[in-house]
Coordinates of C-alpha atoms in Angstrom, one line a residue:
M889 CA -27.7 24.3 6.1
S890 CA -31.3 24.6 7.1
T891 CA -32.1 21.4 5.2
L892 CA -29.5 19.2 6.9
P893 CA -30.1 16.8 9.8
K894 CA -28.6 18.0 13.1
V895 CA -27.9 16.8 16.6
K896 CA -26.4 18.4 19.7
G897 CA -22.6 17.9 19.5
L898 CA -19.7 17.5 21.9
R899 CA -19.2 21.3 22.4
G900 CA -22.9 22.0 23.3
Y901 CA -24.1 23.2 19.9
D902 CA -25.5 21.6 16.8
Y903 CA -23.6 19.3 14.5
Y904 CA -24.9 19.1 10.9
L905 CA -24.9 15.9 8.8
Y906 CA -23.4 16.8 5.4
Q907 CA -22.3 14.2 2.8
G908 CA -22.3 11.5 5.4
F909 CA -20.3 13.3 8.1
W910 CA -21.0 15.6 11.1
Y911 CA -19.7 19.2 11.4
D912 CA -20.3 22.2 13.5
P913 CA -21.5 25.3 11.5
F914 CA -18.1 26.9 11.3
F915 CA -16.4 23.8 10.0
L916 CA -19.2 23.1 7.6
E917 CA -18.9 26.6 6.1
G918 CA -15.2 26.1 5.5
I919 CA -15.7 22.7 3.8
M920 CA -18.4 23.9 1.5
S921 CA -16.3 26.9 0.6
V922 CA -13.2 24.9 -0.3
Q923 CA -15.3 22.4 -2.2
D924 CA -16.5 25.2 -4.4
R925 CA -13.4 27.3 -4.8
F926 CA -10.1 25.6 -3.9
N927 CA -7.7 24.7 -6.7
P928 CA -4.4 23.1 -5.6
Q929 CA -0.9 23.3 -7.0
S930 CA 0.0 20.0 -8.8
T931 CA 2.8 19.6 -6.3
D932 CA 0.8 20.1 -3.1
I933 CA 1.0 17.5 -0.4
F934 CA -1.9 17.2 2.1
V935 CA -1.4 16.1 5.7
S936 CA -4.8 14.6 6.5
S937 CA -6.3 13.2 9.6
S938 CA -9.3 13.0 11.9
P939 CA -8.8 15.5 14.8
K940 CA -6.4 14.4 17.6
T941 CA -4.8 11.4 15.9
G942 CA -1.3 12.7 15.6
T943 CA -1.8 15.8 13.3
T944 CA 0.6 18.1 15.2
W945 CA 3.4 15.6 15.1
L946 CA 2.9 14.7 11.5
K947 CA 2.8 18.3 10.5
A948 CA 6.1 18.9 12.3
L949 CA 7.8 15.9 10.7
T950 CA 6.7 16.6 7.1
F951 CA 7.5 20.3 7.4
A952 CA 11.0 19.5 8.8
I953 CA 11.7 16.8 6.2
L954 CA 10.4 18.8 3.2
T955 CA 12.2 22.1 4.1
R956 CA 15.5 20.7 5.4
S957 CA 17.4 21.8 2.4
R958 CA 15.2 24.2 0.5
L959 CA 15.1 26.8 3.3
S960 CA 18.8 26.7 4.1
G961 CA 18.4 25.7 7.7
S962 CA 15.3 27.8 8.5
T963 CA 13.4 24.6 9.2
T964 CA 14.9 24.5 12.7
S965 CA 14.2 28.2 13.4
S966 CA 10.6 27.9 12.1
L967 CA 9.8 25.1 14.4
L968 CA 11.5 26.9 17.3
T969 CA 9.5 30.0 16.9
K970 CA 6.2 28.8 15.4
M971 CA 4.0 25.9 16.4
P972 CA 3.5 23.2 13.7
H973 CA -0.1 24.4 13.0
D974 CA 1.3 27.8 12.1
C975 CA 3.8 26.2 9.8
V976 CA 1.3 24.2 7.8
P977 CA -2.0 26.0 6.9
F978 CA -5.4 24.3 7.3
L979 CA -7.3 23.8 4.0
E980 CA -10.8 24.3 5.3
F981 CA -10.1 27.3 7.5
Q982 CA -7.5 29.4 5.6
L983 CA -7.4 28.5 1.9
A984 CA -11.0 28.6 0.6
D985 CA -10.5 32.0 -1.0
Q986 CA -7.0 31.0 -2.3
N987 CA -5.5 33.9 -0.4
P988 CA -1.7 33.6 -0.9
S989 CA -1.0 35.3 2.4
Y990 CA -2.1 32.2 4.2
R991 CA 0.6 30.0 2.7
D992 CA 4.2 29.9 1.5
L993 CA 3.8 28.7 -2.1
A994 CA 7.4 27.4 -2.0
I995 CA 6.4 24.9 0.7
P996 CA 3.7 22.6 -0.8
L997 CA 2.3 21.4 2.5
L998 CA -1.4 21.8 3.6
S999 CA -3.3 20.1 6.3
T1000 CA -6.9 19.0 6.5
H1001 CA -9.4 17.0 8.6
V1002 CA -11.8 16.7 5.7
P1003 CA -12.9 13.1 5.0
Y1004 CA -11.7 11.7 1.7
S1005 CA -15.1 11.6 0.1
C1006 CA -15.7 15.3 1.0
L1007 CA -12.4 16.6 -0.4
P1008 CA -12.7 19.1 -3.2
K1009 CA -12.8 17.2 -6.5
S1010 CA -9.9 19.4 -7.7
I1011 CA -7.7 17.6 -5.1
I1012 CA -8.9 14.1 -5.8
S1013 CA -8.5 14.5 -9.6
S1014 CA -5.1 16.1 -9.4
S1015 CA -1.6 14.7 -9.0
C1016 CA -1.4 16.0 -5.4
K1017 CA -0.3 13.5 -2.7
I1018 CA -2.0 12.8 0.6
I1019 CA -0.4 11.6 3.8
Y1020 CA -3.1 10.2 6.2
I1021 CA -2.6 9.3 9.8
C1022 CA -5.0 7.5 12.1
R1023 CA -4.9 6.2 15.7
D1024 CA -6.5 3.7 18.0
A1025 CA -10.0 5.1 18.4
K1026 CA -9.8 5.0 22.2
D1027 CA -6.8 7.2 22.4
A1028 CA -8.2 9.4 19.7
F1029 CA -11.4 9.9 21.7
V1030 CA -9.7 10.7 25.0
S1031 CA -7.4 13.2 23.3
L1032 CA -10.3 14.8 21.6
W1033 CA -12.3 15.1 24.8
Y1034 CA -9.5 16.7 26.7
F1035 CA -8.8 19.1 23.8
L1036 CA -12.5 20.2 23.6
A1037 CA -12.8 20.4 27.3
K1038 CA -9.9 22.9 27.5
M1039 CA -11.3 24.9 24.7
Q1040 CA -14.7 25.1 26.4
R1041 CA -13.1 26.2 29.6
S1042 CA -11.3 28.9 27.7
D1043 CA -14.7 30.1 26.6
N1044 CA -16.0 29.9 30.2
V1045 CA -18.3 26.9 29.3
E1046 CA -18.5 23.8 31.4
P1047 CA -17.3 20.8 29.3
L1048 CA -19.4 17.9 28.5
P1049 CA -18.9 15.0 30.9
L1050 CA -16.7 12.3 29.5
E1051 CA -19.4 9.6 29.6
E1052 CA -21.8 11.7 27.6
A1053 CA -19.1 12.6 25.1
F1054 CA -18.2 8.9 24.8
E1055 CA -21.8 8.0 23.9
L1056 CA -21.8 10.6 21.2
F1057 CA -18.5 9.4 19.8
C1058 CA -19.7 5.8 19.8
N1059 CA -22.7 7.0 17.8
G1060 CA -20.5 8.6 15.2
I1061 CA -21.2 12.1 16.4
A1062 CA -18.1 14.2 16.4
N1063 CA -16.6 16.9 14.2
Y1064 CA -15.7 15.1 10.9
G1065 CA -17.2 11.9 12.3
P1066 CA -18.0 9.0 12.3
Y1067 CA -14.4 8.3 13.1
W1068 CA -14.5 4.8 11.5
D1069 CA -15.9 6.2 8.2
H1070 CA -13.2 8.8 8.2
V1071 CA -10.5 6.2 8.5
L1072 CA -12.1 3.8 6.0
G1073 CA -12.4 6.5 3.4
Y1074 CA -8.7 7.2 3.3
W1075 CA -7.8 3.5 3.7
R1076 CA -9.8 2.4 0.6
A1077 CA -8.5 5.3 -1.4
S1078 CA -4.9 4.4 -0.4
L1079 CA -5.5 0.9 -1.8
E1080 CA -6.8 2.3 -5.0
F1081 CA -4.2 5.0 -5.4
P1082 CA -1.2 3.9 -3.5
E1083 CA 1.1 6.1 -5.4
K1084 CA -0.9 9.2 -4.3
I1085 CA -2.0 8.3 -0.8
L1086 CA 0.3 7.1 2.1
F1087 CA -1.7 5.6 5.0
L1088 CA 0.0 5.6 8.4
T1089 CA -0.9 4.8 12.0
Y1090 CA 0.3 6.7 15.0
E1091 CA 1.2 3.5 16.8
E1092 CA 3.5 2.2 14.0
M1093 CA 5.1 5.6 13.6
K1094 CA 5.9 5.6 17.3
K1095 CA 7.3 2.1 17.1
D1096 CA 9.8 2.9 14.4
T1097 CA 9.9 6.6 13.8
A1098 CA 13.2 6.5 11.8
A1099 CA 11.8 4.1 9.2
H1100 CA 8.7 6.3 8.8
V1101 CA 10.7 9.5 8.5
K1102 CA 12.6 7.9 5.6
K1103 CA 9.3 6.6 4.1
L1104 CA 7.8 10.1 4.4
A1105 CA 10.8 11.7 2.7
E1106 CA 10.6 9.1 -0.1
F1107 CA 6.9 9.5 -0.6
M1108 CA 7.2 13.3 -0.8
G1109 CA 10.0 13.1 -3.4
C1110 CA 12.9 14.3 -1.2
S1111 CA 14.6 11.1 0.0
F1112 CA 17.5 11.3 2.3
T1113 CA 20.9 10.8 0.7
L1114 CA 23.2 8.2 2.1
E1115 CA 25.4 11.1 3.2
E1116 CA 22.5 12.7 5.1
E1117 CA 21.6 9.4 6.8
E1118 CA 25.2 8.7 7.8
G1119 CA 25.4 12.3 9.1
G1120 CA 22.5 11.8 11.4
G1121 CA 20.0 13.8 9.4
V1122 CA 17.1 11.4 10.1
Q1123 CA 17.8 11.3 13.8
K1124 CA 18.0 15.1 14.0
I1125 CA 14.6 15.5 12.6
I1126 CA 13.2 12.8 14.9
S1127 CA 14.6 14.5 17.9
M1128 CA 13.6 18.0 16.9
C1129 CA 10.0 16.9 16.2
S1130 CA 9.6 14.6 19.3
F1131 CA 6.8 15.3 21.7
E1132 CA 9.4 16.1 24.4
E1133 CA 11.3 18.7 22.3
L1134 CA 8.2 20.4 20.8
S1135 CA 6.3 20.6 24.1
S1136 CA 9.3 22.1 25.9
L1137 CA 9.7 25.0 23.4
E1138 CA 8.7 28.4 24.7
V1139 CA 6.4 29.0 21.8
N1140 CA 4.5 25.8 22.6
K1141 CA 4.5 26.3 26.4
N1142 CA 3.3 29.9 26.7
A1143 CA 2.4 31.4 23.4
E1144 CA -1.2 31.6 22.2
H1145 CA -2.9 30.2 19.1
R1146 CA -6.2 31.3 17.6
T1147 CA -8.0 28.2 16.6
P1148 CA -10.6 28.6 13.9
G1149 CA -14.1 28.7 15.3
I1150 CA -12.9 29.6 18.8
S1151 CA -13.8 33.1 20.0
S1152 CA -10.7 33.7 22.1
P1153 CA -7.1 32.5 21.7
I1154 CA -6.0 29.4 23.5
Q1155 CA -2.7 28.3 24.8
N1156 CA -0.5 26.4 22.3
S1157 CA 0.2 24.0 25.2
V1158 CA -3.4 22.6 24.6
F1159 CA -2.0 20.8 21.5
F1160 CA 0.6 19.0 23.6
R1161 CA -1.0 16.9 26.3
K1162 CA 0.7 13.5 26.4
G1163 CA 1.2 11.8 23.1
E1164 CA 1.2 8.4 24.8
I1165 CA -0.1 5.2 23.3
G1166 CA -2.6 3.5 25.6
D1167 CA -3.4 6.5 27.8
W1168 CA -7.1 5.8 27.3
A1169 CA -6.8 3.2 30.0
N1170 CA -6.4 6.0 32.6
H1171 CA -9.7 7.5 31.6
L1172 CA -12.0 4.9 30.2
T1173 CA -13.3 1.8 31.9
P1174 CA -12.3 -1.6 30.4
E1175 CA -15.9 -2.0 29.4
M1176 CA -15.8 1.3 27.5
G1177 CA -12.6 0.4 25.8
A1178 CA -14.0 -3.0 24.8
R1179 CA -17.1 -1.4 23.4
L1180 CA -15.2 1.0 21.2
D1181 CA -12.9 -1.7 20.0
D1182 CA -15.9 -3.8 19.1
I1183 CA -17.5 -1.0 17.2
M1184 CA -14.4 -0.3 15.2
E1185 CA -13.8 -4.0 14.5
K1186 CA -17.4 -4.4 13.1
K1187 CA -17.2 -1.2 11.1
L1188 CA -13.8 -2.1 9.5
K1189 CA -14.7 -5.8 9.0
G1190 CA -13.7 -7.0 5.6
S1191 CA -11.7 -4.0 4.7
G1192 CA -8.3 -5.6 5.3
L1193 CA -7.3 -2.8 7.7
K1194 CA -6.0 -3.9 11.1
L1195 CA -6.8 -1.6 14.0
P1196 CA -3.9 -0.4 16.0
S1197 CA -5.5 -2.0 19.1
Q1198 CA -5.1 -5.3 17.3
I1199 CA -1.4 -4.7 16.8
L1200 CA -0.3 -3.0 20.0
D1201 CA -1.5 -3.7 23.5
S1202 CA -3.1 -1.1 25.7
G1203 CA 0.1 -0.2 27.3
G1204 CA 1.7 0.7 24.0
S1205 CA 4.2 -2.1 23.8
A1206 CA 5.1 -3.3 20.3
E1207 CA 4.2 -7.0 20.9
R1208 CA 2.0 -8.3 18.2
K1209 CA -1.1 -10.2 19.2
N1210 CA -2.0 -13.5 17.7
E1211 CA -1.6 -12.8 14.0
A1212 CA -3.0 -16.1 12.9
T1213 CA -6.2 -15.4 14.8
N1214 CA -6.5 -12.0 13.2
Y1215 CA -5.8 -13.5 9.8
N1216 CA -8.5 -16.2 10.3
E1217 CA -11.0 -13.6 11.4
V1218 CA -10.3 -11.5 8.2
M1219 CA -10.5 -14.6 6.0
S1220 CA -13.9 -15.7 7.5
T1221 CA -15.5 -12.5 6.2
L1222 CA -14.3 -12.8 2.6
P1223 CA -16.4 -14.2 -0.3
K1224 CA -15.2 -17.6 -1.5
V1225 CA -15.7 -20.1 -4.3
K1226 CA -14.3 -23.5 -5.0
G1227 CA -11.1 -23.2 -6.9
W1228 CA -9.0 -25.3 -9.3
R1229 CA -7.2 -27.5 -6.8
G1230 CA -10.4 -28.4 -4.9
C1231 CA -9.8 -25.8 -2.2
D1232 CA -11.5 -22.4 -1.7
Y1233 CA -10.4 -19.3 -3.4
Y1234 CA -11.1 -16.1 -1.4
L1235 CA -11.9 -12.7 -2.9
Y1236 CA -9.6 -10.1 -1.3
Q1237 CA -9.0 -6.6 -2.6
G1238 CA -10.6 -7.5 -5.9
F1239 CA -8.5 -10.7 -6.6
R1240 CA -8.9 -14.5 -5.9
Y1241 CA -6.4 -16.4 -3.7
D1242 CA -6.2 -19.7 -2.1
A1243 CA -5.7 -19.7 1.7
L1244 CA -1.9 -20.1 1.7
V1245 CA -1.3 -17.4 -0.9
L1246 CA -3.7 -15.1 0.9
K1247 CA -1.9 -15.6 4.2
G1248 CA 1.5 -14.8 2.6
L1249 CA 0.0 -11.7 0.9
V1250 CA -1.5 -10.3 4.0
S1251 CA 1.8 -10.9 5.8
V1252 CA 3.9 -9.0 3.3
Q1253 CA 1.4 -6.2 3.1
E1254 CA 1.9 -5.6 6.8
H1255 CA 5.5 -6.4 7.3
F1256 CA 7.6 -6.2 4.2
H1257 CA 9.9 -3.2 3.6
P1258 CA 12.1 -3.3 0.5
Q1259 CA 15.6 -2.0 -0.1
S1260 CA 15.5 1.1 -2.3
T1261 CA 17.5 -0.8 -5.0
D1262 CA 15.2 -3.9 -5.1
I1263 CA 13.9 -5.0 -8.5
F1264 CA 10.7 -7.1 -8.6
V1265 CA 10.0 -9.6 -11.3
A1266 CA 6.2 -9.6 -11.4
S1267 CA 3.8 -11.8 -13.4
S1268 CA 0.6 -13.8 -13.3
P1269 CA 1.4 -17.5 -12.9
K1270 CA 2.6 -19.4 -16.0
T1271 CA 3.3 -16.4 -18.2
G1272 CA 7.1 -16.6 -18.5
T1273 CA 8.1 -16.2 -14.9
T1274 CA 10.8 -18.9 -14.8
W1275 CA 12.5 -17.6 -18.0
L1276 CA 12.4 -14.0 -16.9
K1277 CA 13.9 -14.9 -13.5
A1278 CA 16.7 -16.7 -15.2
L1279 CA 17.4 -13.7 -17.6
T1280 CA 17.3 -11.0 -14.9
F1281 CA 19.4 -13.0 -12.5
A1282 CA 22.0 -13.8 -15.2
I1283 CA 22.1 -10.2 -16.4
L1284 CA 22.3 -8.6 -13.0
T1285 CA 24.9 -10.9 -11.5
R1286 CA 27.2 -11.3 -14.6
S1287 CA 29.9 -9.1 -13.2
R1288 CA 29.1 -8.7 -9.5
L1289 CA 29.5 -12.4 -8.7
S1290 CA 32.6 -12.9 -10.8
G1291 CA 31.2 -15.6 -13.0
S1292 CA 29.1 -17.4 -10.4
T1293 CA 26.0 -16.5 -12.3
T1294 CA 26.6 -19.5 -14.6
S1295 CA 27.3 -21.9 -11.8
S1296 CA 24.3 -20.8 -9.9
L1297 CA 22.0 -21.4 -12.9
L1298 CA 23.7 -24.7 -13.5
T1299 CA 23.1 -26.0 -10.0
K1300 CA 19.9 -24.2 -8.9
M1301 CA 16.6 -23.7 -10.7
P1302 CA 15.6 -20.1 -11.4
H1303 CA 13.0 -20.1 -8.6
D1304 CA 15.7 -21.0 -6.1
C1305 CA 17.9 -18.1 -7.4
V1306 CA 15.2 -15.4 -7.0
P1307 CA 13.0 -15.6 -3.8
F1308 CA 9.2 -15.2 -3.9
L1309 CA 7.9 -12.1 -2.0
E1310 CA 4.6 -13.6 -0.7
F1311 CA 6.0 -16.9 0.3
Q1312 CA 9.4 -16.2 1.7
L1313 CA 9.8 -12.5 2.7
G1314 CA 6.8 -11.6 4.9
D1315 CA 8.9 -11.8 8.0
Q1316 CA 11.9 -10.0 6.5
N1317 CA 14.1 -13.0 7.3
P1318 CA 17.5 -12.2 5.8
S1319 CA 18.2 -15.9 5.4
N1320 CA 15.5 -16.1 2.7
R1321 CA 17.5 -13.8 0.3
D1322 CA 20.9 -12.6 -0.7
L1323 CA 20.8 -8.9 0.0
A1324 CA 23.6 -8.3 -2.5
I1325 CA 21.3 -9.5 -5.3
P1326 CA 18.3 -7.1 -5.3
L1327 CA 15.9 -9.5 -7.2
I1328 CA 12.6 -10.6 -5.8
S1329 CA 9.7 -12.2 -7.7
T1330 CA 6.0 -12.0 -7.1
H1331 CA 2.6 -12.9 -8.6
V1332 CA 0.8 -10.2 -6.5
P1333 CA -1.4 -7.9 -8.5
Y1334 CA -0.1 -4.3 -8.7
S1335 CA -3.0 -2.8 -6.6
C1336 CA -2.3 -5.4 -3.8
L1337 CA 1.4 -4.9 -3.6
P1338 CA 2.7 -3.7 -0.2
K1339 CA 2.5 0.1 -0.1
S1340 CA 6.1 0.1 1.0
I1341 CA 7.0 -1.2 -2.5
I1342 CA 4.7 1.1 -4.5
S1343 CA 5.8 4.2 -2.7
S1344 CA 9.5 3.4 -2.9
S1345 CA 12.1 3.8 -5.7
C1346 CA 12.0 0.1 -6.4
K1347 CA 11.7 -1.1 -10.0
I1348 CA 9.3 -3.6 -11.4
I1349 CA 9.6 -5.8 -14.5
Y1350 CA 6.3 -7.3 -15.5
I1351 CA 5.7 -10.1 -18.1
C1352 CA 2.4 -11.2 -19.5
R1353 CA 1.3 -13.6 -22.2
D1354 CA -1.5 -14.6 -24.5
A1355 CA -4.3 -15.6 -22.1
K1356 CA -4.9 -18.9 -24.0
D1357 CA -1.4 -20.1 -23.6
A1358 CA -1.3 -18.8 -20.1
F1359 CA -4.4 -20.8 -19.2
V1360 CA -3.2 -24.1 -20.8
S1361 CA 0.2 -23.8 -19.1
L1362 CA -1.5 -23.1 -15.8
W1363 CA -3.8 -26.1 -16.2
Y1364 CA -1.0 -28.5 -17.0
F1365 CA 1.0 -27.2 -14.0
L1366 CA -1.8 -27.6 -11.5
A1367 CA -2.7 -30.9 -12.9
K1368 CA 0.8 -32.2 -12.3
L1369 CA 0.7 -30.8 -8.8
R1370 CA -2.5 -32.6 -8.0
R1371 CA -1.2 -35.8 -9.4
S1372 CA 1.9 -35.5 -7.2
E1373 CA -0.6 -35.3 -4.3
N1374 CA -2.5 -38.4 -5.6
V1375 CA -5.5 -36.2 -6.5
E1376 CA -7.3 -36.3 -9.8
P1377 CA -6.9 -33.0 -11.7
L1378 CA -9.8 -30.8 -12.6
P1379 CA -11.0 -31.5 -16.2
L1380 CA -9.7 -28.9 -18.6
E1381 CA -13.3 -27.8 -19.6
E1382 CA -14.2 -27.0 -15.9
A1383 CA -10.9 -25.2 -15.3
F1384 CA -11.5 -23.2 -18.5
E1385 CA -15.0 -22.0 -17.2
L1386 CA -13.4 -20.9 -13.9
F1387 CA -10.6 -19.0 -15.8
C1388 CA -13.1 -17.3 -18.0
N1389 CA -15.0 -16.2 -14.9
G1390 CA -11.9 -14.7 -13.4
I1391 CA -11.4 -17.6 -10.9
A1392 CA -7.8 -18.5 -10.6
N1393 CA -5.1 -17.8 -8.1
Y1394 CA -4.2 -14.1 -8.4
G1395 CA -7.1 -13.7 -11.0
P1396 CA -8.9 -12.4 -12.9
Y1397 CA -6.1 -12.6 -15.4
W1398 CA -7.2 -9.5 -17.3
D1399 CA -7.3 -7.3 -14.2
H1400 CA -3.8 -8.5 -13.2
V1401 CA -2.5 -7.5 -16.6
L1402 CA -4.3 -4.2 -16.6
G1403 CA -3.1 -3.2 -13.2
Y1404 CA 0.6 -3.4 -14.2
W1405 CA -0.1 -1.9 -17.7
R1406 CA -1.7 1.2 -16.3
A1407 CA 1.0 1.6 -13.7
S1408 CA 3.7 1.3 -16.4
L1409 CA 2.0 4.1 -18.3
E1410 CA 2.0 6.3 -15.2
F1411 CA 5.5 5.3 -14.0
P1412 CA 7.5 4.2 -17.0
E1413 CA 10.8 4.9 -15.3
K1414 CA 9.8 2.4 -12.5
I1415 CA 7.8 -0.3 -14.4
L1416 CA 8.9 -2.2 -17.5
F1417 CA 6.0 -4.0 -19.2
L1418 CA 6.9 -6.9 -21.4
T1419 CA 5.1 -9.7 -23.3
Y1420 CA 6.3 -13.2 -23.6
E1421 CA 5.7 -13.2 -27.3
E1422 CA 7.7 -10.1 -28.1
M1423 CA 10.6 -11.4 -25.9
K1424 CA 10.6 -14.7 -27.9
K1425 CA 10.6 -12.8 -31.2
D1426 CA 13.7 -10.8 -30.3
T1427 CA 15.3 -12.0 -27.1
A1428 CA 18.7 -10.3 -27.6
A1429 CA 17.0 -6.9 -27.9
H1430 CA 15.0 -7.6 -24.7
V1431 CA 18.1 -8.7 -22.8
K1432 CA 19.7 -5.4 -23.6
K1433 CA 16.5 -3.6 -22.6
L1434 CA 16.4 -5.4 -19.3
A1435 CA 20.0 -4.6 -18.5
E1436 CA 19.4 -0.9 -19.3
F1437 CA 16.3 -0.8 -17.1
M1438 CA 18.0 -2.5 -14.2
G1439 CA 20.9 -0.1 -14.4
C1440 CA 23.6 -2.5 -15.6
S1441 CA 23.7 -1.9 -19.4
F1442 CA 26.1 -3.9 -21.6
T1443 CA 29.2 -2.1 -22.7
L1444 CA 29.9 -2.0 -26.4
E1445 CA 32.9 -4.2 -25.7
K1446 CA 30.8 -6.8 -24.0
E1447 CA 28.2 -6.8 -26.7
E1448 CA 30.9 -7.3 -29.4
G1449 CA 32.3 -10.1 -27.2
G1450 CA 29.0 -12.0 -27.4
E1451 CA 27.9 -11.6 -23.8
V1452 CA 24.3 -10.8 -24.7
Q1453 CA 24.1 -14.0 -26.8
K1454 CA 25.8 -16.1 -24.1
I1455 CA 23.0 -15.0 -21.6
T1456 CA 20.3 -15.5 -24.2
S1457 CA 21.6 -19.1 -24.9
M1458 CA 22.2 -20.0 -21.3
C1459 CA 18.7 -19.0 -20.3
S1460 CA 16.9 -20.5 -23.3
F1461 CA 14.2 -23.1 -22.7
E1462 CA 16.3 -25.7 -24.4
E1463 CA 19.4 -25.1 -22.2
L1464 CA 17.5 -24.7 -18.9
S1465 CA 15.3 -27.7 -19.4
S1466 CA 18.2 -29.9 -20.3
L1467 CA 20.2 -29.2 -17.1
E1468 CA 20.3 -32.0 -14.6
V1469 CA 19.0 -29.8 -11.8
N1470 CA 15.9 -29.0 -13.8
K1471 CA 15.4 -32.5 -15.2
N1472 CA 15.7 -34.7 -12.0
A1473 CA 16.0 -32.5 -8.9
E1474 CA 13.0 -31.7 -6.7
H1475 CA 11.5 -28.4 -5.6
R1476 CA 9.2 -27.8 -2.7
A1477 CA 6.5 -25.5 -4.0
P1478 CA 4.7 -23.3 -1.5
G1479 CA 1.5 -25.0 -0.3
I1480 CA 2.5 -28.4 -1.6
S1481 CA 2.9 -31.1 1.0
I1482 CA 5.5 -33.1 -0.9
P1483 CA 8.3 -32.0 -3.2
I1484 CA 7.7 -32.0 -6.9
Q1485 CA 10.0 -32.4 -9.8
N1486 CA 11.7 -29.3 -11.2
S1487 CA 10.8 -30.5 -14.6
V1488 CA 7.2 -29.5 -13.9
F1489 CA 8.3 -25.9 -14.5
F1490 CA 9.6 -26.7 -17.9
R1491 CA 6.9 -28.0 -20.2
K1492 CA 7.1 -26.5 -23.7
G1493 CA 7.5 -22.8 -23.6
E1494 CA 5.9 -22.6 -27.1
I1495 CA 3.8 -19.8 -28.5
G1496 CA 0.4 -21.0 -29.7
D1497 CA 0.5 -24.4 -28.0
W1498 CA -3.1 -23.6 -26.8
A1499 CA -4.4 -24.7 -30.2
N1500 CA -3.4 -28.3 -29.3
H1501 CA -5.7 -28.3 -26.3
L1502 CA -8.5 -25.8 -26.7
T1503 CA -11.2 -25.9 -29.4
P1504 CA -11.3 -22.9 -31.8
E1505 CA -14.5 -21.8 -30.1
M1506 CA -12.8 -21.8 -26.7
G1507 CA -9.9 -19.8 -28.1
A1508 CA -12.3 -17.3 -29.7
R1509 CA -14.3 -17.0 -26.4
L1510 CA -11.2 -16.2 -24.4
D1511 CA -9.9 -13.7 -27.0
D1512 CA -13.3 -12.0 -26.9
I1513 CA -13.2 -11.7 -23.1
M1514 CA -9.7 -10.2 -23.2
E1515 CA -10.6 -7.8 -25.9
K1516 CA -13.6 -6.5 -24.0
K1517 CA -11.8 -6.3 -20.7
L1518 CA -8.8 -4.4 -22.2
K1519 CA -10.9 -2.1 -24.4
G1520 CA -9.8 1.5 -24.1
S1521 CA -6.6 0.8 -22.2
G1522 CA -4.4 1.0 -25.3
L1523 CA -3.0 -2.4 -24.6
K1524 CA -3.1 -5.1 -27.3
L1525 CA -1.9 -8.5 -26.2
P1526 CA -0.5 -10.9 -28.8
R1527 CA -2.9 -13.7 -30.0

């Protein structure tokens, strides 16, 4: 500690800079200790936060949810007789020596304020889950100042004036600060490991607590049953853990709590001040609020994370501010290159998108919430999407719609039977989908899918294809789109160079494939990984596999009656491409100013057609790129 930079902190003594964050000596000792010694259980769930961002509420909610059945009703009695901080132990204060007396091993909940980059490696490399909550920085600062002021008064010390504390906070000097780096660390980790890290904001949780309670339960692996929901189980937990209920309990009004690092006990009531969104306006000047907003906006720029202050107004209403303006501001910070269709492709979260696709993606990342039964047909463009949509739709609806499957595919093209996530469902408009048919398609890479999908019980079917055929099919498709707009298409050789450099909508192609491949290895019960070539080789077997994965297997009677073969034939390239709707009708493709012929979606469907368009050298080059990019993954794509 003697070697670390230090400054005078909010509580009047030194804060030390360790691994990029500031800590008082007591906190620092606890962090270093757990970094050295702590080993989690594989089932542990960490409730993580920067101080005063909703920790107490989140502890109460997660504890109540997780223990509602395991402890045979003792959840209620525990939260009636113990404050939430005594129900969920703190990692850095109580668990460094692995003392079992500090925790109930049957309840795998722990809390921490430790920044993500400073967590023990044993946690990061484990299968543990992390739930992170953040809050508008202005409210977080005011709540922190009040909390520390009360603690200092309990120690008979005059608290730091609010203005001086504000200066320190704006300079990143606070326990576990800078605040923006704390938030960013967990945000970026949640994008990289969405199955392990659930990122929440206090404001969104207040706006729709019921949805978040269900989301928390699902993420923790203890979803509410339909019976529980209909019996009011969700609402009971919300009410029991509300600020009003918790703050009115005798244990939280008059009992004492010994906070780590504080020499004397303090009242539990200190942890229950207001819990209001926008209370900062009663304590900070508008200029102070604008300054902190400006700092946060600059620090988070380009991360894709929207501040709560950009979503909710200072009074806490749920009215969204100008989303288009925020989107344009984010887009202006992104790297861009000229794409295939003459417009810019933007680099966002590791993948390239044109402006229209990017806008749809950002919208669904923020707003989309799936049904628990939804099934997503995922792919990179031109890898068998149309065929897979037809097959899954035909399989899934063969009995539910009493035969209307056939008529639907006779009168509508597959893209009109299965809605696109990023183009049609960002606003949750029910008119854009038939809720009785839980099929949705997407080209979004796995790591960019809305967290609401990844953390849910939804299933995903992914199809990929030999990169050479995928490229040629994509080039033909975009060339036809450009001609329909009276624009000369990009020469094949130029497009090939872009593709080999990873520049294509939703590209690089290899990263798109790898994302779903790795996820399918980790979650085989949720993600089915297919290749176009293997499906063409034995379509009947894959039709049965798809039905089984989607939970609607064929009975022996149906198989013997030829139902598998009927679907295979009905959805074949020859049958679909010969239908009047797919030969002569028009389709309005997203981002295209005029309708285009449905026939554009049915070119050849042949394996190896690339050899009629690429030189052997071009084919070998793309094969070599794919081989290098997929090396070590265990995935071998057909050639």
